[in-house]
mmCIF file of C-alpha atoms and ligand atoms in Angstrom:
data_model
loop_
_atom_site.group_PDB
_atom_site.id
_atom_site.type_symbol
_atom_site.label_atom_id
_atom_site.label_comp_id
_atom_site.label_asym_id
_atom_site.label_seq_id
_atom_site.Cartn_x
_atom_site.Cartn_y
_atom_site.Cartn_z
ATOM 1 C CA MET A 98 130.279 -62.962 -49.676
ATOM 2 C CA ILE A 99 133.383 -60.868 -49.158
ATOM 3 C CA THR A 100 135.390 -60.465 -52.329
ATOM 4 C CA ARG A 101 139.176 -60.629 -52.368
ATOM 5 C CA ARG A 102 139.182 -56.927 -53.220
ATOM 6 C CA ALA A 103 137.163 -56.039 -50.143
ATOM 7 C CA ALA A 104 139.451 -58.149 -47.973
ATOM 8 C CA LEU A 105 142.537 -56.443 -49.356
ATOM 9 C CA ALA A 106 140.933 -53.043 -49.040
ATOM 10 C CA GLY A 107 140.303 -53.783 -45.391
ATOM 11 C CA ALA A 108 143.989 -54.540 -44.971
ATOM 12 C CA GLY A 109 144.838 -51.174 -46.519
ATOM 13 C CA ALA A 110 146.742 -53.053 -49.208
ATOM 14 C CA LEU A 111 144.917 -51.063 -51.858
ATOM 15 C CA ALA A 112 145.643 -47.644 -50.482
ATOM 16 C CA VAL A 113 146.196 -45.403 -53.454
ATOM 17 C CA PRO A 114 147.688 -41.967 -52.930
ATOM 18 C CA THR A 115 145.331 -39.140 -53.822
ATOM 19 C CA GLN A 116 146.195 -37.096 -56.845
ATOM 20 C CA ALA A 117 147.717 -34.426 -54.644
ATOM 21 C CA GLN A 118 150.465 -36.855 -53.596
ATOM 22 C CA ASP A 119 150.656 -38.883 -56.753
ATOM 23 C CA LEU A 120 151.162 -37.432 -60.208
ATOM 24 C CA ARG A 121 150.297 -40.735 -61.846
ATOM 25 C CA SER A 122 147.264 -40.272 -63.983
ATOM 26 C CA LEU A 123 144.159 -42.407 -64.376
ATOM 27 C CA LYS A 124 145.531 -43.754 -67.627
ATOM 28 C CA SER A 125 148.743 -44.940 -65.970
ATOM 29 C CA ILE A 126 146.920 -46.543 -63.029
ATOM 30 C CA ALA A 127 144.585 -48.272 -65.479
ATOM 31 C CA ALA A 128 147.391 -49.417 -67.762
ATOM 32 C CA ALA A 129 149.201 -50.999 -64.798
ATOM 33 C CA LYS A 130 146.059 -53.092 -64.245
ATOM 34 C CA GLY A 131 145.615 -54.142 -67.854
ATOM 35 C CA PHE A 132 142.875 -51.878 -69.160
ATOM 36 C CA VAL A 133 142.465 -48.526 -70.902
ATOM 37 C CA PHE A 134 141.136 -45.310 -69.385
ATOM 38 C CA GLY A 135 139.715 -42.720 -71.736
ATOM 39 C CA ALA A 136 137.196 -39.925 -72.037
ATOM 40 C CA ALA A 137 134.816 -38.311 -74.472
ATOM 41 C CA ALA A 138 136.178 -35.260 -76.230
ATOM 42 C CA ALA A 139 134.592 -32.644 -78.442
ATOM 43 C CA THR A 140 136.098 -30.129 -80.846
ATOM 44 C CA TYR A 141 134.837 -27.250 -78.687
ATOM 45 C CA GLU A 142 136.863 -28.679 -75.794
ATOM 46 C CA LEU A 143 140.038 -28.813 -77.868
ATOM 47 C CA LYS A 144 139.659 -25.059 -78.412
ATOM 48 C CA ASP A 145 139.794 -24.548 -74.626
ATOM 49 C CA ALA A 146 143.510 -24.096 -73.845
ATOM 50 C CA ASP A 147 143.129 -25.675 -70.384
ATOM 51 C CA TYR A 148 141.462 -28.854 -71.582
ATOM 52 C CA PRO A 149 143.883 -30.715 -73.904
ATOM 53 C CA PRO A 150 146.702 -30.882 -71.307
ATOM 54 C CA LEU A 151 144.302 -32.430 -68.773
ATOM 55 C CA LEU A 152 142.895 -34.871 -71.338
ATOM 56 C CA LEU A 153 146.380 -35.942 -72.457
ATOM 57 C CA ARG A 154 147.613 -36.373 -68.890
ATOM 58 C CA GLN A 155 144.654 -38.473 -67.801
ATOM 59 C CA ALA A 156 143.425 -40.414 -70.841
ATOM 60 C CA SER A 157 144.990 -42.752 -73.387
ATOM 61 C CA GLN A 158 141.846 -42.978 -75.552
ATOM 62 C CA LEU A 159 139.172 -40.574 -76.660
ATOM 63 C CA VAL A 160 135.655 -41.033 -77.995
ATOM 64 C CA PRO A 161 133.921 -38.281 -80.017
ATOM 65 C CA GLU A 162 131.095 -36.748 -77.988
ATOM 66 C CA TYR A 163 128.994 -35.911 -81.043
ATOM 67 C CA GLU A 164 131.297 -35.487 -84.058
ATOM 68 C CA MET A 165 130.779 -39.047 -85.327
ATOM 69 C CA LYS A 166 127.004 -38.861 -85.299
ATOM 70 C CA ARG A 167 125.338 -39.189 -88.676
ATOM 71 C CA ASN A 168 123.697 -35.756 -88.538
ATOM 72 C CA VAL A 169 127.203 -34.291 -88.334
ATOM 73 C CA LEU A 170 128.938 -36.672 -90.757
ATOM 74 C CA GLU A 171 126.352 -36.716 -93.552
ATOM 75 C CA PRO A 172 124.141 -33.623 -93.244
ATOM 76 C CA ARG A 173 123.059 -34.053 -96.866
ATOM 77 C CA GLN A 174 122.640 -37.401 -98.603
ATOM 78 C CA GLY A 175 125.919 -38.618 -100.040
ATOM 79 C CA GLN A 176 127.798 -35.523 -98.867
ATOM 80 C CA HIS A 177 130.064 -36.542 -95.977
ATOM 81 C CA ASP A 178 131.625 -33.881 -93.775
ATOM 82 C CA PHE A 179 134.436 -35.484 -91.769
ATOM 83 C CA SER A 180 136.087 -32.189 -90.829
ATOM 84 C CA ALA A 181 135.099 -32.206 -87.143
ATOM 85 C CA LEU A 182 135.849 -35.906 -86.704
ATOM 86 C CA ASP A 183 139.169 -35.468 -88.506
ATOM 87 C CA LEU A 184 140.113 -32.796 -85.941
ATOM 88 C CA LEU A 185 139.588 -35.271 -83.105
ATOM 89 C CA TRP A 186 141.272 -38.116 -84.995
ATOM 90 C CA ASN A 187 144.337 -35.976 -85.819
ATOM 91 C CA PHE A 188 144.523 -34.703 -82.238
ATOM 92 C CA ALA A 189 144.465 -38.292 -80.976
ATOM 93 C CA ARG A 190 146.999 -39.545 -83.484
ATOM 94 C CA GLN A 191 149.396 -36.625 -82.994
ATOM 95 C CA ASN A 192 149.301 -37.121 -79.224
ATOM 96 C CA GLY A 193 149.526 -40.892 -79.052
ATOM 97 C CA LEU A 194 145.926 -41.544 -78.075
ATOM 98 C CA THR A 195 143.728 -44.233 -79.588
ATOM 99 C CA MET A 196 140.185 -43.381 -80.600
ATOM 100 C CA ARG A 197 137.039 -45.425 -80.238
ATOM 101 C CA GLY A 198 133.959 -44.695 -82.349
ATOM 102 C CA HIS A 199 130.443 -43.760 -81.283
ATOM 103 C CA PRO A 200 127.973 -44.485 -82.820
ATOM 104 C CA LEU A 201 127.528 -45.964 -86.292
ATOM 105 C CA VAL A 202 123.815 -46.882 -86.070
ATOM 106 C CA TRP A 203 121.488 -45.119 -83.606
ATOM 107 C CA TYR A 204 117.822 -44.192 -83.514
ATOM 108 C CA TYR A 205 118.813 -40.580 -82.739
ATOM 109 C CA ALA A 206 121.073 -37.833 -84.190
ATOM 110 C CA ASN A 207 120.315 -38.799 -87.794
ATOM 111 C CA PRO A 208 120.116 -36.206 -90.583
ATOM 112 C CA PRO A 209 116.575 -35.203 -91.634
ATOM 113 C CA TRP A 210 116.922 -36.686 -95.145
ATOM 114 C CA LEU A 211 117.608 -40.249 -93.905
ATOM 115 C CA LYS A 212 114.160 -41.371 -92.756
ATOM 116 C CA PRO A 213 112.338 -40.348 -95.974
ATOM 117 C CA ALA A 214 115.139 -41.910 -98.020
ATOM 118 C CA LEU A 215 114.677 -45.213 -96.183
ATOM 119 C CA GLN A 216 110.913 -44.986 -96.527
ATOM 120 C CA ALA A 217 111.267 -44.385 -100.264
ATOM 121 C CA ARG A 218 113.644 -47.318 -100.751
ATOM 122 C CA ARG A 219 114.834 -49.924 -98.260
ATOM 123 C CA ASP A 220 118.353 -49.551 -99.587
ATOM 124 C CA GLU A 221 120.849 -51.446 -97.424
ATOM 125 C CA THR A 222 123.660 -49.187 -98.639
ATOM 126 C CA LEU A 223 122.058 -46.405 -96.590
ATOM 127 C CA LEU A 224 123.159 -48.478 -93.587
ATOM 128 C CA ALA A 225 126.217 -50.421 -94.793
ATOM 129 C CA GLY A 226 127.579 -47.601 -96.955
ATOM 130 C CA HIS A 227 127.861 -45.227 -94.003
ATOM 131 C CA ILE A 228 129.524 -47.878 -91.852
ATOM 132 C CA ASP A 229 131.995 -48.642 -94.634
ATOM 133 C CA ALA A 230 132.819 -44.946 -95.159
ATOM 134 C CA VAL A 231 133.601 -44.395 -91.474
ATOM 135 C CA LEU A 232 135.470 -47.598 -90.679
ATOM 136 C CA LYS A 233 137.610 -47.415 -93.799
ATOM 137 C CA ARG A 234 138.627 -43.836 -92.919
ATOM 138 C CA TYR A 235 139.482 -44.307 -89.229
ATOM 139 C CA ALA A 236 141.446 -47.158 -87.618
ATOM 140 C CA LEU A 237 139.275 -47.190 -84.495
ATOM 141 C CA SER A 238 140.201 -49.278 -81.462
ATOM 142 C CA SER A 239 136.550 -50.194 -80.997
ATOM 143 C CA VAL A 240 133.231 -48.864 -82.222
ATOM 144 C CA ASP A 241 129.639 -48.774 -81.014
ATOM 145 C CA VAL A 242 128.172 -50.418 -84.109
ATOM 146 C CA VAL A 243 124.624 -50.196 -82.752
ATOM 147 C CA ASN A 244 123.642 -47.896 -79.873
ATOM 148 C CA GLU A 245 120.568 -48.148 -77.628
ATOM 149 C CA ALA A 246 118.499 -50.621 -79.660
ATOM 150 C CA ILE A 247 116.506 -51.911 -76.653
ATOM 151 C CA LEU A 248 113.601 -50.051 -75.046
ATOM 152 C CA PRO A 249 114.645 -48.774 -71.575
ATOM 153 C CA ASP A 250 111.892 -50.880 -69.956
ATOM 154 C CA GLY A 251 113.282 -53.995 -71.618
ATOM 155 C CA THR A 252 110.011 -54.859 -73.363
ATOM 156 C CA GLY A 253 111.507 -55.076 -76.857
ATOM 157 C CA LEU A 254 113.472 -53.308 -79.529
ATOM 158 C CA ARG A 255 113.300 -49.526 -79.605
ATOM 159 C CA PRO A 256 111.262 -48.183 -82.540
ATOM 160 C CA SER A 257 113.564 -46.540 -85.059
ATOM 161 C CA LEU A 258 113.941 -45.689 -88.735
ATOM 162 C CA TRP A 259 116.245 -48.703 -88.965
ATOM 163 C CA LEU A 260 113.745 -51.132 -87.423
ATOM 164 C CA ASP A 261 111.033 -49.747 -89.717
ATOM 165 C CA ALA A 262 113.192 -50.165 -92.793
ATOM 166 C CA PHE A 263 114.854 -53.527 -92.211
ATOM 167 C CA GLY A 264 113.219 -55.166 -89.178
ATOM 168 C CA PRO A 265 115.316 -56.559 -86.269
ATOM 169 C CA GLY A 266 117.856 -57.814 -88.808
ATOM 170 C CA TYR A 267 119.254 -54.277 -89.130
ATOM 171 C CA ILE A 268 121.412 -55.050 -86.123
ATOM 172 C CA ASP A 269 122.925 -58.136 -87.773
ATOM 173 C CA MET A 270 123.417 -56.165 -91.014
ATOM 174 C CA ALA A 271 125.272 -53.401 -89.186
ATOM 175 C CA PHE A 272 127.703 -55.749 -87.451
ATOM 176 C CA HIS A 273 128.430 -57.716 -90.632
ATOM 177 C CA ALA A 274 129.060 -54.473 -92.535
ATOM 178 C CA ALA A 275 131.376 -53.241 -89.783
ATOM 179 C CA ARG A 276 133.425 -56.441 -89.735
ATOM 180 C CA ALA A 277 133.747 -56.356 -93.513
ATOM 181 C CA ALA A 278 134.825 -52.713 -93.440
ATOM 182 C CA ASN A 279 137.536 -53.058 -90.803
ATOM 183 C CA PRO A 280 138.293 -56.493 -89.312
ATOM 184 C CA LYS A 281 140.685 -54.978 -86.751
ATOM 185 C CA THR A 282 138.136 -52.818 -84.940
ATOM 186 C CA ARG A 283 136.435 -54.324 -81.851
ATOM 187 C CA LEU A 284 132.689 -54.335 -82.533
ATOM 188 C CA VAL A 285 130.515 -53.235 -79.617
ATOM 189 C CA TYR A 286 126.821 -53.237 -78.852
ATOM 190 C CA ASN A 287 126.337 -50.165 -76.595
ATOM 191 C CA ASP A 288 123.431 -49.386 -74.271
ATOM 192 C CA PHE A 289 122.431 -48.132 -70.829
ATOM 193 C CA GLY A 290 120.170 -49.668 -68.211
ATOM 194 C CA CYS A 291 122.156 -52.582 -66.773
ATOM 195 C CA GLU A 292 124.248 -50.565 -64.364
ATOM 196 C CA GLN A 293 121.982 -49.620 -61.483
ATOM 197 C CA GLY A 294 118.877 -50.963 -59.812
ATOM 198 C CA PRO A 295 117.549 -54.482 -60.237
ATOM 199 C CA ASN A 296 116.563 -53.899 -63.901
ATOM 200 C CA ASP A 297 116.084 -57.662 -64.276
ATOM 201 C CA ARG A 298 113.847 -57.256 -67.316
ATOM 202 C CA PHE A 299 116.293 -54.980 -69.130
ATOM 203 C CA ARG A 300 119.222 -57.232 -68.380
ATOM 204 C CA ALA A 301 117.244 -60.235 -69.646
ATOM 205 C CA ALA A 302 116.389 -58.331 -72.828
ATOM 206 C CA GLN A 303 120.044 -57.435 -73.333
ATOM 207 C CA LEU A 304 121.156 -61.050 -72.887
ATOM 208 C CA LYS A 305 118.425 -62.212 -75.286
ATOM 209 C CA LEU A 306 119.643 -59.740 -77.930
ATOM 210 C CA LEU A 307 123.285 -60.751 -77.470
ATOM 211 C CA ASP A 308 122.483 -64.472 -77.491
ATOM 212 C CA GLY A 309 120.545 -64.101 -80.736
ATOM 213 C CA LEU A 310 123.439 -62.312 -82.399
ATOM 214 C CA LEU A 311 125.937 -64.895 -81.168
ATOM 215 C CA ALA A 312 123.707 -67.792 -82.235
ATOM 216 C CA ARG A 313 123.526 -66.326 -85.758
ATOM 217 C CA LYS A 314 127.327 -65.929 -85.802
ATOM 218 C CA VAL A 315 127.032 -62.152 -86.043
ATOM 219 C CA PRO A 316 130.529 -60.638 -85.542
ATOM 220 C CA LEU A 317 129.970 -59.132 -82.069
ATOM 221 C CA ASP A 318 132.999 -58.650 -79.811
ATOM 222 C CA ALA A 319 131.882 -56.668 -76.777
ATOM 223 C CA LEU A 320 129.139 -55.103 -74.722
ATOM 224 C CA GLY A 321 129.352 -51.368 -74.000
ATOM 225 C CA LEU A 322 127.870 -50.308 -70.659
ATOM 226 C CA GLN A 323 127.320 -46.578 -71.009
ATOM 227 C CA GLY A 324 127.609 -46.071 -67.261
ATOM 228 C CA HIS A 325 125.333 -43.041 -66.857
ATOM 229 C CA LEU A 326 124.765 -43.458 -63.119
ATOM 230 C CA ASN A 327 122.646 -41.547 -60.625
ATOM 231 C CA ALA A 328 124.074 -40.607 -57.251
ATOM 232 C CA PHE A 329 120.682 -39.975 -55.644
ATOM 233 C CA GLY A 330 118.420 -42.435 -57.382
ATOM 234 C CA LYS A 331 118.702 -46.178 -58.067
ATOM 235 C CA ALA A 332 121.907 -47.523 -56.603
ATOM 236 C CA VAL A 333 124.187 -50.168 -58.071
ATOM 237 C CA ASP A 334 123.002 -53.624 -56.936
ATOM 238 C CA GLN A 335 126.490 -55.088 -56.785
ATOM 239 C CA LYS A 336 125.407 -58.738 -56.672
ATOM 240 C CA LYS A 337 123.028 -58.424 -59.627
ATOM 241 C CA LEU A 338 125.606 -56.424 -61.601
ATOM 242 C CA ARG A 339 128.325 -58.979 -60.813
ATOM 243 C CA ASP A 340 126.086 -61.862 -61.902
ATOM 244 C CA PHE A 341 125.176 -60.038 -65.136
ATOM 245 C CA LEU A 342 128.797 -59.294 -66.000
ATOM 246 C CA GLN A 343 129.652 -62.935 -65.373
ATOM 247 C CA GLU A 344 127.009 -63.852 -67.969
ATOM 248 C CA ILE A 345 128.712 -61.485 -70.445
ATOM 249 C CA HIS A 346 132.134 -62.946 -69.668
ATOM 250 C CA ASP A 347 130.788 -66.497 -70.019
ATOM 251 C CA ARG A 348 129.699 -65.616 -73.555
ATOM 252 C CA GLY A 349 133.243 -64.694 -74.482
ATOM 253 C CA LEU A 350 132.414 -60.999 -74.863
ATOM 254 C CA ALA A 351 134.590 -58.140 -73.664
ATOM 255 C CA ILE A 352 133.112 -55.313 -71.580
ATOM 256 C CA LEU A 353 133.691 -51.586 -71.960
ATOM 257 C CA VAL A 354 132.346 -48.791 -69.785
ATOM 258 C CA THR A 355 131.830 -46.255 -72.540
ATOM 259 C CA GLU A 356 130.255 -43.071 -71.106
ATOM 260 C CA LEU A 357 130.723 -43.020 -67.311
ATOM 261 C CA ASP A 358 129.286 -40.076 -65.470
ATOM 262 C CA VAL A 359 127.231 -39.725 -62.286
ATOM 263 C CA ASP A 360 124.190 -37.444 -62.342
ATOM 264 C CA ASP A 361 123.835 -35.684 -58.978
ATOM 265 C CA THR A 362 120.348 -34.347 -59.643
ATOM 266 C CA GLY A 363 118.262 -34.562 -56.489
ATOM 267 C CA GLY A 364 121.280 -34.116 -54.249
ATOM 268 C CA PRO A 365 121.544 -31.608 -51.401
ATOM 269 C CA SER A 366 122.796 -28.080 -51.968
ATOM 270 C CA ASP A 367 125.986 -28.975 -50.087
ATOM 271 C CA ILE A 368 128.625 -29.508 -52.788
ATOM 272 C CA ALA A 369 130.838 -31.714 -50.623
ATOM 273 C CA ALA A 370 127.941 -34.070 -49.914
ATOM 274 C CA ARG A 371 127.062 -34.258 -53.625
ATOM 275 C CA ASP A 372 130.667 -34.942 -54.579
ATOM 276 C CA ARG A 373 130.963 -37.654 -51.922
ATOM 277 C CA ALA A 374 127.812 -39.388 -53.163
ATOM 278 C CA VAL A 375 129.085 -39.238 -56.762
ATOM 279 C CA ALA A 376 132.404 -40.721 -55.661
ATOM 280 C CA ASP A 377 130.784 -43.473 -53.585
ATOM 281 C CA GLU A 378 128.509 -44.630 -56.431
ATOM 282 C CA THR A 379 131.436 -44.495 -58.867
ATOM 283 C CA ARG A 380 133.448 -46.751 -56.589
ATOM 284 C CA ARG A 381 130.589 -49.214 -56.016
ATOM 285 C CA PHE A 382 130.106 -49.510 -59.784
ATOM 286 C CA LEU A 383 133.750 -49.770 -60.808
ATOM 287 C CA ASP A 384 134.653 -52.216 -58.034
ATOM 288 C CA VAL A 385 132.277 -54.715 -59.660
ATOM 289 C CA VAL A 386 133.053 -53.826 -63.273
ATOM 290 C CA LEU A 387 136.791 -54.190 -62.713
ATOM 291 C CA ASP A 388 136.397 -57.468 -60.859
ATOM 292 C CA THR A 389 135.954 -59.357 -64.119
ATOM 293 C CA PRO A 390 138.772 -59.942 -66.609
ATOM 294 C CA ALA A 391 136.330 -59.150 -69.427
ATOM 295 C CA THR A 392 136.577 -55.403 -68.788
ATOM 296 C CA VAL A 393 139.054 -53.874 -71.221
ATOM 297 C CA ALA A 394 138.271 -50.159 -71.050
ATOM 298 C CA VAL A 395 136.628 -47.503 -68.878
ATOM 299 C CA LEU A 396 135.821 -44.129 -70.408
ATOM 300 C CA THR A 397 134.145 -41.192 -68.715
ATOM 301 C CA TRP A 398 131.746 -39.123 -70.777
ATOM 302 C CA ASN A 399 132.697 -35.625 -69.646
ATOM 303 C CA LEU A 400 136.115 -35.560 -67.981
ATOM 304 C CA THR A 401 135.197 -32.256 -66.341
ATOM 305 C CA ASP A 402 132.053 -30.450 -65.214
ATOM 306 C CA ARG A 403 133.089 -27.402 -67.229
ATOM 307 C CA TYR A 404 130.757 -28.292 -70.084
ATOM 308 C CA ALA A 405 128.206 -30.333 -68.188
ATOM 309 C CA ASP A 406 125.528 -27.704 -68.611
ATOM 310 C CA PRO A 407 122.083 -28.856 -67.547
ATOM 311 C CA PRO A 408 119.460 -28.622 -70.301
ATOM 312 C CA ASP A 409 117.576 -25.326 -70.407
ATOM 313 C CA GLU A 410 114.466 -27.050 -69.096
ATOM 314 C CA ALA A 411 116.311 -28.301 -65.980
ATOM 315 C CA PRO A 412 114.277 -26.815 -63.104
ATOM 316 C CA LEU A 413 117.303 -25.631 -61.153
ATOM 317 C CA LYS A 414 119.295 -24.253 -64.098
ATOM 318 C CA ALA A 415 117.757 -20.817 -63.636
ATOM 319 C CA LEU A 416 119.065 -20.935 -60.067
ATOM 320 C CA GLY A 417 122.582 -21.533 -61.397
ATOM 321 C CA TRP A 418 122.593 -25.232 -60.508
ATOM 322 C CA ARG A 419 125.143 -27.239 -62.522
ATOM 323 C CA TYR A 420 125.902 -30.932 -62.755
ATOM 324 C CA ARG A 421 128.951 -32.291 -60.940
ATOM 325 C CA LYS A 422 129.160 -35.556 -62.954
ATOM 326 C CA GLY A 423 132.836 -35.977 -63.713
ATOM 327 C CA PRO A 424 136.205 -36.516 -62.004
ATOM 328 C CA TYR A 425 137.219 -32.854 -62.484
ATOM 329 C CA ASP A 426 135.196 -29.762 -61.616
ATOM 330 C CA ALA A 427 134.577 -26.737 -63.842
ATOM 331 C CA ARG A 428 137.948 -25.275 -62.752
ATOM 332 C CA LEU A 429 139.599 -28.576 -63.744
ATOM 333 C CA ALA A 430 140.391 -29.420 -60.129
ATOM 334 C CA ALA A 431 140.193 -33.107 -59.204
ATOM 335 C CA LYS A 432 137.165 -34.144 -57.181
ATOM 336 C CA PRO A 433 136.521 -37.109 -54.854
ATOM 337 C CA MET A 434 135.335 -39.021 -57.938
ATOM 338 C CA TRP A 435 138.939 -38.935 -59.214
ATOM 339 C CA ASP A 436 140.160 -40.631 -56.042
ATOM 340 C CA ALA A 437 137.334 -43.161 -56.162
ATOM 341 C CA MET A 438 138.288 -44.062 -59.733
ATOM 342 C CA ALA A 439 142.006 -44.247 -58.899
ATOM 343 C CA GLN A 440 141.271 -46.523 -55.935
ATOM 344 C CA ALA A 441 138.947 -48.762 -57.950
ATOM 345 C CA PHE A 442 141.493 -48.960 -60.766
ATOM 346 C CA ALA A 443 144.372 -49.766 -58.422
ATOM 347 C CA GLY A 444 142.307 -52.379 -56.624
ATOM 348 C CA ARG A 445 141.778 -54.431 -59.772
ATOM 349 C CA ARG A 446 143.049 -57.998 -59.622
ATOM 350 C CA ILE A 447 145.188 -58.615 -62.694
ATOM 351 C CA ALA A 448 146.157 -62.225 -62.145
ATOM 352 C CA TYR A 449 143.023 -63.957 -63.452
HETATM 353 O O1 LIG B 659 128.712 -27.824 -81.186
HETATM 354 C C1 LIG B 659 127.595 -27.607 -82.066
HETATM 355 C C2 LIG B 659 127.485 -26.141 -82.379
HETATM 356 O O2 LIG B 659 128.608 -25.741 -83.179
HETATM 357 C C3 LIG B 659 126.201 -25.886 -83.126
HETATM 358 O O3 LIG B 659 126.068 -24.496 -83.344
HETATM 359 C C4 LIG B 659 125.031 -26.421 -82.288
HETATM 360 C C5 LIG B 659 123.708 -26.198 -82.960
HETATM 361 O O4 LIG B 659 123.542 -27.144 -83.989
HETATM 362 O O5 LIG B 659 125.172 -27.839 -82.102
HETATM 363 C C6 LIG B 659 126.345 -28.111 -81.360
HETATM 364 O O6 LIG B 659 126.422 -29.490 -81.310
HETATM 365 C C7 LIG B 659 125.626 -30.094 -80.286
HETATM 366 C C8 LIG B 659 126.545 -31.077 -79.539
HETATM 367 O O7 LIG B 659 125.799 -31.859 -78.602
HETATM 368 C C9 LIG B 659 127.668 -30.359 -78.809
HETATM 369 O O8 LIG B 659 127.115 -29.572 -77.805
HETATM 370 C C10 LIG B 659 124.494 -30.859 -80.960
HETATM 371 O O9 LIG B 659 123.575 -29.940 -81.492
HETATM 372 C C11 LIG B 659 123.786 -31.733 -79.909
HETATM 373 O O10 LIG B 659 122.810 -32.548 -80.548
HETATM 374 C C12 LIG B 659 124.812 -32.646 -79.254
HETATM 375 O O11 LIG B 659 124.152 -33.417 -78.260
HETATM 376 C C13 LIG B 659 124.850 -34.627 -77.900
HETATM 377 C C14 LIG B 659 123.809 -35.745 -77.823
HETATM 378 O O12 LIG B 659 124.423 -36.973 -77.386
HETATM 379 C C15 LIG B 659 123.160 -35.998 -79.175
HETATM 380 O O13 LIG B 659 124.162 -36.295 -80.105
HETATM 381 C C16 LIG B 659 125.503 -34.429 -76.540
HETATM 382 O O14 LIG B 659 126.585 -33.513 -76.680
HETATM 383 C C17 LIG B 659 126.048 -35.768 -76.031
HETATM 384 O O15 LIG B 659 126.516 -35.619 -74.695
HETATM 385 C C18 LIG B 659 124.968 -36.852 -76.061
HETATM 386 O O16 LIG B 659 125.620 -38.058 -75.720
HETATM 387 C C19 LIG B 659 124.788 -39.238 -75.593
HETATM 388 C C20 LIG B 659 125.487 -40.391 -76.294
HETATM 389 O O17 LIG B 659 125.740 -40.089 -77.637
HETATM 390 C C21 LIG B 659 124.656 -41.676 -76.147
HETATM 391 N N1 LIG B 659 124.404 -41.970 -74.717
HETATM 392 C C22 LIG B 659 123.756 -40.857 -74.001
HETATM 393 C C23 LIG B 659 124.638 -39.612 -74.103
HETATM 394 C C24 LIG B 659 124.127 -38.478 -73.260
HETATM 395 O O18 LIG B 659 122.885 -38.057 -73.717
#
């Protein structure tokens, strides 16, 4: 089945100038097509003189890379440290950006005192109190209320200190607490695993989770697709992805791509070939994601490769190998992924 987008692309009607010819930024191309483009940001990046101008030119929304995680916000029980998150919030507000939140409830990046506290007393304020503190302090555009609650193989809920303490109902509790804390913030369930490959079992598990929440009238507004793709592994199955996103749209939920990047591990040594593969997979993913009116935002995780350091254990790190996951390279020069994003953005139908 040839989509309208593919037909138009064939006619060249979607030709979008590359960045070299066109100073429009990703945020302006996105805005013209009715959605938001943003990127993750971290306080260490704001200290890099080159980075803020690029972020401000390209993005209209930021998401904290790690500054909103509980191990940063509440390192000791009852003692919140919002200083790092305030830096990002003030930067956004002073520069006209919105901010989305990530995450409120996650199995990972929790302070060491939390698990024993929950084991000692299944105190719901240890969940709802944190959510209330964050959402009352920041007027977030949207927030990942619960992050990565499903096992990657789709066989059930991921074990966590939250599941141990409150059972599956912790997810409902979190969304109700978030709605009560700030009714204006879009409430998102965020996960990875639906983007590439068949992943039928994971997608079924995600729909089962969402349907349960909706059936219990839990205040859920959107699904967050993290969008951590692989350029040399599973590829996007465009038909299966399209069918899945239609299911999400049919449930009245919005869709956000929350952490887009394309891992080029396993690629050839030739940089140009790696960059082309990253761009191609980006385009194949976004063409489908943007072909549904439910999609309201696309955010990349790292806007540039400058900080995309592979983990120390990465086999090729010792050889100087570095990821090339984002639309800008380590010198902040645009890569083919930028053009692929601009073309996918510009090709979005807006008359739905
Ligand atoms: O910047 C501090 C530094 O000041 C401090 O000295 C150092 C030692 O404690 O920590 C540094 O912070 C680190 C931070 O990354 C910034 O580099 C944290 O330790 C480290 O835990 C944190 O890792 C983040 C990770 O989530 C866990 O929070 C990564 O940056 C971030 O990219 C990663 O992002 C996740 C999403 O939240 C969920 N989806 C997957 C995604 C990628 O793994």
